[in-house]
Amino acid sequence: MKRTRNRSILLLILTVTFFIGLIYFAVNLIIHQEEWASKPMNQYVSGSGGLDRAGTIYDRNGIVVASSSNGTRNYSNNVNIRKAILHTVGDSTNNIATSVQVFYRKQLIGFNALTGYSNNSHDITLTLDSEVCRKVYESMENVKGTTIVYNYKTGEIVCLVSTPSYDPENIPSDLLTNAKYDGAYINRAISSTYAPGSIFKIVTAAAAIDTIPNVMDRTFTCNGSKLINGELITCMLEHGEIDMKTAMAKSCNIAFAELAVEVGKDIMTETANKMGINTKYYINDIPTKSGNYNVSNADDNALAWSGIGQYTDLVNPISMLIICGAIANNGTPVKPYIISEISDGNILTNDKTKTEYYNQMISPSTNSVIADMLDYTMLSHYGKDMFEGMDICAKTGTAEVGGGKQPNAWMVGYSKDEDFPYAFVVVVEEGGYGISSAGPIAVTAMKALLP
Amino acid sequence: MSFIFNFADISVRIILPILAVIIVYEGYVSIRHRRREKRPLIMLADVDSNNIYPVYYWENSIGRRKSSDIQIKDMTVSREHAVLFRREKAWFISDTGSKSGVYLNGKLVRGSVPVYVNAVLSIGSKNLMLKRVSDCINDISSDSSAEKNKKAVHPFLLMLTVSLFLLFLTIDASLSDNINKKDIFIIFGIFVGISWLFYIISTFVFKRATFELESIALMLTGVGIIIIAGTNTRQAYVQLIAGSIGIICYCCLIKFMEKTDVVAKYRFSISILAILLLAINLIFGDVKNGAQNWIEIGSISVQPSEFVKIAFIFVGTSTLNQLQKSKNLTGFILFSLICIGALCLMGDFGTACIFYVTFLLISFMRSGSITAFILGIAAAVIGVIVILNFKPYIATRFEAWGHVWEYAQTSGYQQANVLTYSASGGLFGVGIGNGELRYIFAATSDLAFGVMCEELGVVLAIIIVCAIAGLALYTRGSILRSRSTFYSISACTAAGLLLFQAALNIFGATDILPLTGVTLPFISQGGSSIISVWGLLSFMKASDERTYGVKRK
């Protein structure tokens, strides 16, 4: 008996081995839990999986823009609100990769290590004003482009519209074939970059003011074109004798081309980097596409073009918005965000976004000169009554894209009024002149925000 | 409202693991309880000197070998001389091939001969007299303080906790929108009814003092039935009926094993029956999922290999006196070869693997040879390589091993699903019936562990698996005081078999081992499987000396 008993040690060894295996599994599970749970095959998160029991998404005024009931996902009652905020909220097919419903699926369904995907859905409150978005959407329904407005004091993005859009409740069958819907899945504010054209003169100006003493007192001569390094830089008009402030207001290419060359590659690159042209930003956790300012292989002519937002320059609309926010905020921008709160109904565990700042982009002295120039641009060139009842500083851009296409139109700017602290960016693809196509949309957006 | 609902849901799922821990803990504490203290049953006194050999076990080897239960250091005694064993009526002595023979009161012993008190056994040059313990030691209790008896929970309370646990599990299931509330409570009611009937019969008819092993097995069976009910009510009833048949088999087998001599008489018939079953399976079997291990009888499909597991253990084990007499394993090896060969022909490699491990366990328990054990494992590795040459579809399973995400849509499909959904359940699960894994093929049988992780939560799933593994620890504890090596070896093997099967199921499904397709004992859907598991449990119960020894008053 003793012998048999001693041999049963084998059973003990087997049991111990079994427990080691079990511990190995448990440790692995704990380490990889999030990763495994997010695998695309997982029905909780893939396809429309889980959305039918996901939490509610509210706009800033508590208006429900997406919610689930009886196993279906419902969006706003208003078709234009649905289209206006589609790219922020997302649809039920998860084709909009940067949307909240894709990016925050786990939170909406309520995944956490403790309770997994059990009925623990979280609600998300956006900083968007769905009514403002609707009005802006209606003004740009027939163009492709984007409009973003954010509060440069708090960081809340109150308006973000990207077109073309579609109705998530009634997805058009020709979405992928009709040219009208080209890139409808893309949130142009976050995932696109465009040639900036004249709005890039803000960056060139900052570089010049920083480095060239008394540059504001200098006079430039514009004859409509100029040879730099053997090739022409052209201007829209012959501006004649012109100072820098007027050059900004009249958007004179020659002045800023000369400045870019004078400042040189290094300083231009440094300034562009400092102002976040090449930065990948995160809106909450949603990454933006970084722009491109790279003159390492540029000759003087190319450098000159780069200073007026052509050459290979590309700018992401969000990064432009942040530059506007910086100028409005004495050179230091507030971080924009689009989700103000993720809540599971428990006050203790609510996740609220706080106002945060980026590093200083523009020195306060340079910044006040630029702010003054943008103010003057609005005043002298577009007229302050364009934005009725507001005090706006702005700059337009008309960026040549080549290929026989109409230029992309930009308008960027901000309200000087600290009680109405909004900065905006409007881009219209192939819109032609910035002021004529992007301008009215900017007006609509800012007007909609007026109390 | 939904918040309150969620709260109820979550709290039920936190109570469940707590109850499970209590059941498993109390169950195993009770197992240690009410054991006979370590004191001699009888004494052997050397007539010529004052040497006294205490006899502790029901079966004792006598010999010169150090590992003998009664070691007699004398060159005239053979290394394994004789076996002194106790049966219901008396003590017996059996010569196990000694050189000089055994004499009882001067007469040469042939076969097994009863030995009465004060009889003198002559072993080699030694003359030993069988004496009552009380004749040798005055104060018995002085020797018995070693074993501490922790106060154990009453079997009734343990059963009550198990019922409560299953009730909470049913409530959790009823909260799911996917489950018919009426059906689930009916199934719960029937199962708890059967459990209590079993308890009453065991306690008042058989007058058994203990019910812990059964309580834990009932808990596990109940978990399985309730999980199955989440997908298919009909299958849950099938499982319920099979579970009841399993319990009946369990009772019968314990009765059958009460007298080891009776078992020995039937051993040959059992082996023939097992081979016949496998032969019928091979000839008339149906192929399901790549393995021909099913027989259809009317509307019932049976997996004969499950029942052969029980036969296999019967054939492989023996009492000590028989073990010492014939060390020859040839018959058993032949039988094992037939069984494993038949399973390989059927394509049921998972079960073949289990049989092979069982075979190794039995041969080790009988021979104690580590070398043979290691050789056996080496042979298995070679065997696997051979199998891979003949059945390439198994090799495709190996290619996914450790890389399930790359093969998530093909050969690693089941494992990848198990992992992703196990992670989705969190610590406390999404609730019975709310899971997604159960819609994957064979989820409630092959992937039962994954379903538990997802729906009950990792914590409870691991506790439940620990309860299964705990059966092995229980067995290890009871082996020492078994009344016969027959019980020790069979229990040890049965426990090893269940443990290995559980390991194959759990680690195969979670990509730690490269094999799927076996059931998780007690939990997995499968009528033949649940009957067989209860049958195997009877070996563990029989090895506990309290089963036959202690009677309720």
mmCIF file of N, CA, C and O in Angstrom, chain A residues 30 70 81 103 115 135 183 221 235 315 337 363 380 388 431:
data_model
loop_
_atom_site.group_PDB
_atom_site.id
_atom_site.type_symbol
_atom_site.label_atom_id
_atom_site.label_comp_id
_atom_site.label_asym_id
_atom_site.label_seq_id
_atom_site.Cartn_x
_atom_site.Cartn_y
_atom_site.Cartn_z
ATOM 1 N N ILE A 30 -4.859 38.183 -18.752
ATOM 2 C CA ILE A 30 -4.820 39.515 -18.137
ATOM 3 C C ILE A 30 -3.954 40.452 -18.981
ATOM 4 O O ILE A 30 -4.337 41.584 -19.267
ATOM 5 N N ASN A 70 -34.212 48.737 -28.466
ATOM 6 C CA ASN A 70 -34.755 47.503 -29.050
ATOM 7 C C ASN A 70 -33.824 46.890 -30.095
ATOM 8 O O ASN A 70 -34.263 46.467 -31.161
ATOM 9 N N ILE A 81 -29.110 67.071 -39.585
ATOM 10 C CA ILE A 81 -28.211 66.907 -38.432
ATOM 11 C C ILE A 81 -27.454 65.592 -38.588
ATOM 12 O O ILE A 81 -26.246 65.510 -38.370
ATOM 13 N N PHE A 103 -14.078 54.681 -32.804
ATOM 14 C CA PHE A 103 -12.938 54.890 -31.914
ATOM 15 C C PHE A 103 -13.279 54.633 -30.456
ATOM 16 O O PHE A 103 -12.435 54.197 -29.676
ATOM 17 N N THR A 115 -15.641 43.785 -15.990
ATOM 18 C CA THR A 115 -16.947 43.267 -16.389
ATOM 19 C C THR A 115 -17.006 42.914 -17.861
ATOM 20 O O THR A 115 -18.058 42.545 -18.351
ATOM 21 N N LYS A 135 -26.771 73.920 -39.723
ATOM 22 C CA LYS A 135 -26.807 75.136 -40.546
ATOM 23 C C LYS A 135 -25.585 75.199 -41.458
ATOM 24 O O LYS A 135 -25.689 75.548 -42.635
ATOM 25 N N GLY A 183 -14.991 60.095 -51.366
ATOM 26 C CA GLY A 183 -14.380 60.290 -50.054
ATOM 27 C C GLY A 183 -15.376 60.604 -48.959
ATOM 28 O O GLY A 183 -15.047 61.279 -47.990
ATOM 29 N N THR A 221 8.351 95.633 -53.531
ATOM 30 C CA THR A 221 7.872 96.090 -54.827
ATOM 31 C C THR A 221 7.294 94.891 -55.575
ATOM 32 O O THR A 221 7.973 93.874 -55.777
ATOM 33 N N CYS A 235 2.077 86.853 -59.049
ATOM 34 C CA CYS A 235 1.122 87.411 -58.098
ATOM 35 C C CYS A 235 -0.188 87.647 -58.844
ATOM 36 O O CYS A 235 -0.215 87.727 -60.071
ATOM 37 N N VAL A 315 -1.428 71.153 -45.515
ATOM 38 C CA VAL A 315 -1.816 71.519 -44.159
ATOM 39 C C VAL A 315 -3.096 70.789 -43.799
ATOM 40 O O VAL A 315 -4.005 70.663 -44.610
ATOM 41 N N TYR A 337 -10.869 69.695 -28.432
ATOM 42 C CA TYR A 337 -11.414 68.354 -28.174
ATOM 43 C C TYR A 337 -12.860 68.282 -28.590
ATOM 44 O O TYR A 337 -13.522 69.304 -28.743
ATOM 45 N N SER A 363 5.806 83.713 -30.310
ATOM 46 C CA SER A 363 6.139 84.559 -29.156
ATOM 47 C C SER A 363 5.104 85.690 -29.066
ATOM 48 O O SER A 363 4.591 86.144 -30.087
ATOM 49 N N SER A 380 -9.487 96.030 -43.908
ATOM 50 C CA SER A 380 -9.205 96.761 -45.134
ATOM 51 C C SER A 380 -9.668 96.004 -46.378
ATOM 52 O O SER A 380 -10.068 96.589 -47.358
ATOM 53 N N GLU A 388 -21.342 90.256 -39.565
ATOM 54 C CA GLU A 388 -22.164 91.257 -38.916
ATOM 55 C C GLU A 388 -22.236 91.019 -37.412
ATOM 56 O O GLU A 388 -22.508 89.913 -36.963
ATOM 57 N N GLY A 431 -12.957 75.224 -54.785
ATOM 58 C CA GLY A 431 -13.951 76.275 -54.530
ATOM 59 C C GLY A 431 -13.640 77.575 -55.252
ATOM 60 O O GLY A 431 -14.453 78.485 -55.282
#
